[in-house]
Short mmCIF file of C-alpha atoms in Angstrom, two decimals:
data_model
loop_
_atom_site.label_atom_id
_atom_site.label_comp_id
_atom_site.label_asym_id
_atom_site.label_seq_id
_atom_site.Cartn_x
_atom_site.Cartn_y
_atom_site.Cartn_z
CA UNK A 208 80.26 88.26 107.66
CA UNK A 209 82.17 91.14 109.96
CA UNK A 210 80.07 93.86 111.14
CA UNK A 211 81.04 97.64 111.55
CA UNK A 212 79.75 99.69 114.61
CA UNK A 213 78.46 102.86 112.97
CA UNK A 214 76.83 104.31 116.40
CA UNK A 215 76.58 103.10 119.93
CA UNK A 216 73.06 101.16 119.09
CA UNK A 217 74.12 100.64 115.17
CA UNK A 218 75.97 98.16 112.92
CA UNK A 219 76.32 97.38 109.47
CA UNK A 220 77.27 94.32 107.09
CA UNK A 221 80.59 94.70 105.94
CA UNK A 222 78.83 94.35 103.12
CA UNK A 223 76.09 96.77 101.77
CA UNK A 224 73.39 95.49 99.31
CA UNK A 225 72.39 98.61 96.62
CA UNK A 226 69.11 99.16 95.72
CA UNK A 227 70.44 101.69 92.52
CA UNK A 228 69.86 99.28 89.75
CA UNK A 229 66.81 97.34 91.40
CA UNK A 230 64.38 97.85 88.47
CA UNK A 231 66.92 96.70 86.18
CA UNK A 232 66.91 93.29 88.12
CA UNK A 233 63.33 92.67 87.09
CA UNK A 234 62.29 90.71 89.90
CA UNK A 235 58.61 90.02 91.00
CA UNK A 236 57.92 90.91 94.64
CA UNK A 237 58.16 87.16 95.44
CA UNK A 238 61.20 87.16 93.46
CA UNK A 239 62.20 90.26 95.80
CA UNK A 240 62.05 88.45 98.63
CA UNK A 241 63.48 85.57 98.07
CA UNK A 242 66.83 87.25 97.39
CA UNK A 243 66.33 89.38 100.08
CA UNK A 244 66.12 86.32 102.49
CA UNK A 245 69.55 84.66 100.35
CA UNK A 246 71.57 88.04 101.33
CA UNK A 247 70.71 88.09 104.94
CA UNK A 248 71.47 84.73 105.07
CA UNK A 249 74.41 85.50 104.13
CA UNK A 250 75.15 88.08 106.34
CA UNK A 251 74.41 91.54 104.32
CA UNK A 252 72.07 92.85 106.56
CA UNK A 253 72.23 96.75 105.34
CA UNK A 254 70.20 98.31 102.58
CA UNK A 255 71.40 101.17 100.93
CA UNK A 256 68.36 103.53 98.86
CA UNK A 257 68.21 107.09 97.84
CA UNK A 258 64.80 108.53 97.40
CA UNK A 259 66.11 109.45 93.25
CA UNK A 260 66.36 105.80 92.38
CA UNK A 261 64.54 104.10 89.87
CA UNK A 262 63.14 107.70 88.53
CA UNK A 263 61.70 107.87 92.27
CA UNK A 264 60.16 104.76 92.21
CA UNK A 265 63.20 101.77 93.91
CA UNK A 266 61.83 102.28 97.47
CA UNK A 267 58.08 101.87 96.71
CA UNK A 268 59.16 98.51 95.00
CA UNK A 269 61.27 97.70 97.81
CA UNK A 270 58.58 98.30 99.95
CA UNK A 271 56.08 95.80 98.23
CA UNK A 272 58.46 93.26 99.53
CA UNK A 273 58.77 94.48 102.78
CA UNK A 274 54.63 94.91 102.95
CA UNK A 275 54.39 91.20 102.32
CA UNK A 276 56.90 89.94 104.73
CA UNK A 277 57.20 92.84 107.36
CA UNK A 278 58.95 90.09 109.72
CA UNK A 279 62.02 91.07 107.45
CA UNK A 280 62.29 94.50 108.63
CA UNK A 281 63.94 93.75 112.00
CA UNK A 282 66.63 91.65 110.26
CA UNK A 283 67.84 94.98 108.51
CA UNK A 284 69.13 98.13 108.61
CA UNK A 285 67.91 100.59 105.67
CA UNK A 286 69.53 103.52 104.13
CA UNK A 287 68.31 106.21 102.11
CA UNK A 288 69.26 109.29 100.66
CA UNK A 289 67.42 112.48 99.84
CA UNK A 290 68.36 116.55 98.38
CA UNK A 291 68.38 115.41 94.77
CA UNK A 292 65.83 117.03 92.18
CA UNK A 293 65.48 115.65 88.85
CA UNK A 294 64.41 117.81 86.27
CA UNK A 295 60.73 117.15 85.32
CA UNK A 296 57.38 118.97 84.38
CA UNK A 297 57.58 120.34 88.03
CA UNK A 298 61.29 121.31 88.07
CA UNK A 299 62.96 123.53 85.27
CA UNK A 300 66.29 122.05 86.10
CA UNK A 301 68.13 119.70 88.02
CA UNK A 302 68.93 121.02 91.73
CA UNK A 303 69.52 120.04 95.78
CA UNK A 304 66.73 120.80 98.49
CA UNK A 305 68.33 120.60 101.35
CA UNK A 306 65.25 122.69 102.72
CA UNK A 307 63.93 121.67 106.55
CA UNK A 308 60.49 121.19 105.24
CA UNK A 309 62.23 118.93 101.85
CA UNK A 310 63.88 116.84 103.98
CA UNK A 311 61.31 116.23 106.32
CA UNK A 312 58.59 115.55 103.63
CA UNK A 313 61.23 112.88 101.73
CA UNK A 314 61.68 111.18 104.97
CA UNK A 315 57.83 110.46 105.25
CA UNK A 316 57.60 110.07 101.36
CA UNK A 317 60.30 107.19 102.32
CA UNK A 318 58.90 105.77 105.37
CA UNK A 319 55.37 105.91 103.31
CA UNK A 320 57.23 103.90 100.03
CA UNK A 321 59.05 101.15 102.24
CA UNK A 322 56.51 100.92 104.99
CA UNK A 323 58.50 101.46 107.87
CA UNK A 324 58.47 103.39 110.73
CA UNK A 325 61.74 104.38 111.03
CA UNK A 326 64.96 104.54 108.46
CA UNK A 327 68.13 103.80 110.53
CA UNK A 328 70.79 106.44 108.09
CA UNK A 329 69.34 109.32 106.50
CA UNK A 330 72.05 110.69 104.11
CA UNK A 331 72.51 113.81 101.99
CA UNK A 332 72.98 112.55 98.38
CA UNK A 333 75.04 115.11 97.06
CA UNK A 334 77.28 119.02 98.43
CA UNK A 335 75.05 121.73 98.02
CA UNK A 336 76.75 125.29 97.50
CA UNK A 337 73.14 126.55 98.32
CA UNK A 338 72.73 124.08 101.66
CA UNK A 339 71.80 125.85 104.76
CA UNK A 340 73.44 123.83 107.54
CA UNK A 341 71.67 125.55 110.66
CA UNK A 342 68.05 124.64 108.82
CA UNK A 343 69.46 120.79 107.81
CA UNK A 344 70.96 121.06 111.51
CA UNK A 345 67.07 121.30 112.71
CA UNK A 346 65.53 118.88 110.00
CA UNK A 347 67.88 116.11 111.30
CA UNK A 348 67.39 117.57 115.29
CA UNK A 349 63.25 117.08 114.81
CA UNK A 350 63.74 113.48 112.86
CA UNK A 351 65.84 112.35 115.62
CA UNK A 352 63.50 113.18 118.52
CA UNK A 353 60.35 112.15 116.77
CA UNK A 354 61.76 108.12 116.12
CA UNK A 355 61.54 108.74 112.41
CA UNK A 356 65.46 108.62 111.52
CA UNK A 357 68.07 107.05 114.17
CA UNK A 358 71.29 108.50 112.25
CA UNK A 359 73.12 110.97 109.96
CA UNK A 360 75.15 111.24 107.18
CA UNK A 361 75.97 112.37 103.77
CA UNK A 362 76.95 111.30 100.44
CA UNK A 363 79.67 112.36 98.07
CA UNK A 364 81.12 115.61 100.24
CA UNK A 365 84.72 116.61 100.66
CA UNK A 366 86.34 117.25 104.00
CA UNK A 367 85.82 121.14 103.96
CA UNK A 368 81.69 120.52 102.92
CA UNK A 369 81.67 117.78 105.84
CA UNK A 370 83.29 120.14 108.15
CA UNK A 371 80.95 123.34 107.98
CA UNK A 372 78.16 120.95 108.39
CA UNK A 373 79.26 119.26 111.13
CA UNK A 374 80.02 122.32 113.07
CA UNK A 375 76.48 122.93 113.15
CA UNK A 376 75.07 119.52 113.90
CA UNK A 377 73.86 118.29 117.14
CA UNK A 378 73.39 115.12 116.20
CA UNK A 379 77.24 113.39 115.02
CA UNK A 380 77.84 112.49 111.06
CA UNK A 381 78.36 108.42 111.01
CA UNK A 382 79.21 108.13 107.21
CA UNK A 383 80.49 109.49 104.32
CA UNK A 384 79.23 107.69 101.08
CA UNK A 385 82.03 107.93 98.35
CA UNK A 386 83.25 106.58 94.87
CA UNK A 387 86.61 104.63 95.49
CA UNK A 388 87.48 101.29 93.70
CA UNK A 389 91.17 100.49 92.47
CA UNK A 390 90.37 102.27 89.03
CA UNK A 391 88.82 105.61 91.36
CA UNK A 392 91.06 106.62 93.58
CA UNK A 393 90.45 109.56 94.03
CA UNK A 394 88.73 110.11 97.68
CA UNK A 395 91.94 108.66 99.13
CA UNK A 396 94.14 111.24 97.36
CA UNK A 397 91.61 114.77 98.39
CA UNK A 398 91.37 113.74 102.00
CA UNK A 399 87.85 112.33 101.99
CA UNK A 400 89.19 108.87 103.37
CA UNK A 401 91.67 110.46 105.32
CA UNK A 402 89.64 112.42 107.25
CA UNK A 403 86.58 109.47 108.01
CA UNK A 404 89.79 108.12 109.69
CA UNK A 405 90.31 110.98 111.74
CA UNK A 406 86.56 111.48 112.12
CA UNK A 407 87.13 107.79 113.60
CA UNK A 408 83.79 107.08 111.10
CA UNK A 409 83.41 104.30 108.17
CA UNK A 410 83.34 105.16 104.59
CA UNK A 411 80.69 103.76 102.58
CA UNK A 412 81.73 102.99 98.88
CA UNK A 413 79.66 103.21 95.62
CA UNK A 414 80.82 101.86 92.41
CA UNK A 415 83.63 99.77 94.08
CA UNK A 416 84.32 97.45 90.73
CA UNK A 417 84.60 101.01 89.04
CA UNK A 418 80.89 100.24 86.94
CA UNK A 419 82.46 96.90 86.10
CA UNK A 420 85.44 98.59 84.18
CA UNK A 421 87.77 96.20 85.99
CA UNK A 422 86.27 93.36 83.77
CA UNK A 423 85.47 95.10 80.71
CA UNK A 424 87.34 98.16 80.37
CA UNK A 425 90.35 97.97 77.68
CA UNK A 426 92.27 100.80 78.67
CA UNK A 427 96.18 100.78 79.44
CA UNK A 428 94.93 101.32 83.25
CA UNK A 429 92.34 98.39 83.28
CA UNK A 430 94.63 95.68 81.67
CA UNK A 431 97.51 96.37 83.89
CA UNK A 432 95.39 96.22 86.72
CA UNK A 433 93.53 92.42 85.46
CA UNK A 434 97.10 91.48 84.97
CA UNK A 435 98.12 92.20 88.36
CA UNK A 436 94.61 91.40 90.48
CA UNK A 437 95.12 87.63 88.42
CA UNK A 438 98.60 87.46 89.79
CA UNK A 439 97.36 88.63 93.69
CA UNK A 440 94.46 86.06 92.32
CA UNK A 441 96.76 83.43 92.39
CA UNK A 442 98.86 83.68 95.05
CA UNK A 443 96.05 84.19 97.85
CA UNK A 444 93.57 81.22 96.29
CA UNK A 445 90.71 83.84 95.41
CA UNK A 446 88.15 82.50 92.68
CA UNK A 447 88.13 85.20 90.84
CA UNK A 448 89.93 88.69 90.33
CA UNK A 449 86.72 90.52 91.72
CA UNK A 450 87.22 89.22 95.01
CA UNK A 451 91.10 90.63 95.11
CA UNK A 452 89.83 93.89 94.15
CA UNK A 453 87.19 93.91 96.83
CA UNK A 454 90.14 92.35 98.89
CA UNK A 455 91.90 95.08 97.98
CA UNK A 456 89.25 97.72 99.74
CA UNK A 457 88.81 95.78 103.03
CA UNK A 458 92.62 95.75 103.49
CA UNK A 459 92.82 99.52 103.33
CA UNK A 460 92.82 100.62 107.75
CA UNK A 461 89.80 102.90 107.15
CA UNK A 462 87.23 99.98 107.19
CA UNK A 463 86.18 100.36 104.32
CA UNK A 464 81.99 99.48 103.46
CA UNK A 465 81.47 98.42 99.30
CA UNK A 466 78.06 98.52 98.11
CA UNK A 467 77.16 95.76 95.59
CA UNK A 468 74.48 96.81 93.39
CA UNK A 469 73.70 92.97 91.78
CA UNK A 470 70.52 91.07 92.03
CA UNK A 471 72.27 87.84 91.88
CA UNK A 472 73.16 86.08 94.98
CA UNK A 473 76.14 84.31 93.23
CA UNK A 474 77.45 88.02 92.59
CA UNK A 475 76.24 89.68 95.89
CA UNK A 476 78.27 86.45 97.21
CA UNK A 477 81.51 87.55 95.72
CA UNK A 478 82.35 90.50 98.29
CA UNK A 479 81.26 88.47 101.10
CA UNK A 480 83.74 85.55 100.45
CA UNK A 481 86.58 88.49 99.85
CA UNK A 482 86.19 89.42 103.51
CA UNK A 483 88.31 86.43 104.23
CA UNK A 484 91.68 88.20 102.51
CA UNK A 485 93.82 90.38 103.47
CA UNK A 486 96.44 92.27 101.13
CA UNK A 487 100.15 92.52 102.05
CA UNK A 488 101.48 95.89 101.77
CA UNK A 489 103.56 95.07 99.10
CA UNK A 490 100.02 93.51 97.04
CA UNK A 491 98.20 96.40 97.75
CA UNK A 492 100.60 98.71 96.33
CA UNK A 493 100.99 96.20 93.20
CA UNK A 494 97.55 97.37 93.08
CA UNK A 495 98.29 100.84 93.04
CA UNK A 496 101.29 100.94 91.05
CA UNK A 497 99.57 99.14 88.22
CA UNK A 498 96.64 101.62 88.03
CA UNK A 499 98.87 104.78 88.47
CA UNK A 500 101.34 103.25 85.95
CA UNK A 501 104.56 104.48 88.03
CA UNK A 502 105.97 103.89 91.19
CA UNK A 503 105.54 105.10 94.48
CA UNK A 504 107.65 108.19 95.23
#
């Protein structure tokens, strides 16, 4: 497994293991741990959560497993996300909090849920034309000094969004969790990857097989690309075209960091056994080329 220093006391797995689709994995708490214990062995280490998931309800589950075996804790670093509001009985519509006293009360809500004492990256999920950045500036200022939240960053923001928010923080923005697979491209065409580069930071990445699209989708887009990924397949000794596409993201200079959202450890594997290729210019662009359907200019 590589490792990516996020801050001077802070690393993550190259690899990220997604807690998104946890309920969906219907595993028992034993079951839970178990798998937990097969991914650090392997060398995925970081967690990735968002207080939304699982209707509100991934991290509590999470934390039955982490109740049971707190020794497992230490091994880790967790993630979580908060600002999202789902409409309910309580909420007339769907909207971001990105209110000091929100944030602070979804931190506890999250440190109460996973019983822990501290989350290491505290993300905001989603922009906010409403955000306050002087008030989040103090939320994450009073988390930092009380021990409850050891880093910053946010989720799904352009480079002008990062940018105003950063010129109020005192505390520095380690992340910026995207969409980008070869089918999304997107973030590396607005300047979102572009400027985590210049930011010298890591880019996180959700959906990096594009929701499984590379497999199933039957676009023109999709079957040029499994066309192409078998041929890259081939000719670096991958198993399977899913490792050249996640080959394809840790070839990219920005060190990139894919989230896998399975609950299988022969699937969580996948990623982990792409670290070990690297794309040639020329393969990564056969990448591109067959997704964009033209040439490079």
């Amino acid at each position: 497994m590589e490792y990516v220093k996020m801050a001077d006391d802070l690393e993550f797995s190259r690899v990220v293991l997604g807690f998104w689709r946890l309920l969906d994995w219907n595993l028992t708490t034993d079951e839970l741990i178990k798998y937990l214990e097969e991914c650090l062995d392997i060398g995925i280490t970081t967690m990735d959560h968002a207080d939304i998931y699982g209707n509100y309800t991934v991290e509590e589950k999470f934390g039955e497993a982490i109740k049971k075996r707190p020794d497992l804790r230490n091994k880790m670093q967790i993630i979580t996300k908060c600002g999202i509001i789902y409409k309910s009985e309580t909420a007339r519509v769907k909207y971001y909090d990105y209110s000091k006293e929100h944030i602070k009360g979804q931190v506890e809500k999250s440190l109460k849920y996973m019983g822990v004492d501290h989350i290491d990256t505290l993300l905001l999920h989603r922009p906010s034309p409403f955000m306050d950045p002087a008030e989040i500036s103090r939320a994450f200022e009073e988390l930092k000094q009380e021990g409850k939240v050891r880093t910053f960053g946010v989720s799904n923001f352009l480079p002008d969004e990062f940018r105003l928010l950063k010129s109020y923080l005192t505390v520095p923005l380690i992340t910026n969790q995207v969409e980008l697979s070869p089918l999304r491209m997107g973030n590396m065409e607005n300047g979102v990857i572009n400027q985590c580069m210049e930011e010298r930071i890591h880019p996180m990445l959700w959906s990096p097989l594009a929701g499984g699209r590379i497999f199933t989708g039957e676009g023109e887009e999709e079957v040029r690309l499994r066309e192409v990924l078998e041929v890259i397949r081939e000719e670096i000794g991958a198993e399977d075209i899913d490792e050249v596409a996640f080959a394809w993201l840790f070839s990219h200079p920005a060190g990139l960091i894919p989230i896998t959202g399975s609950g299988e450890i022969k699937l969580a594997e996948r990623p982990v056994k792409a670290l070990k290729y690297r794309l040639t210019p020329e393969q990564w662009f056969m990448v591109w080329t067959a997704v964009k359907g033209h040439k490079v200019p």
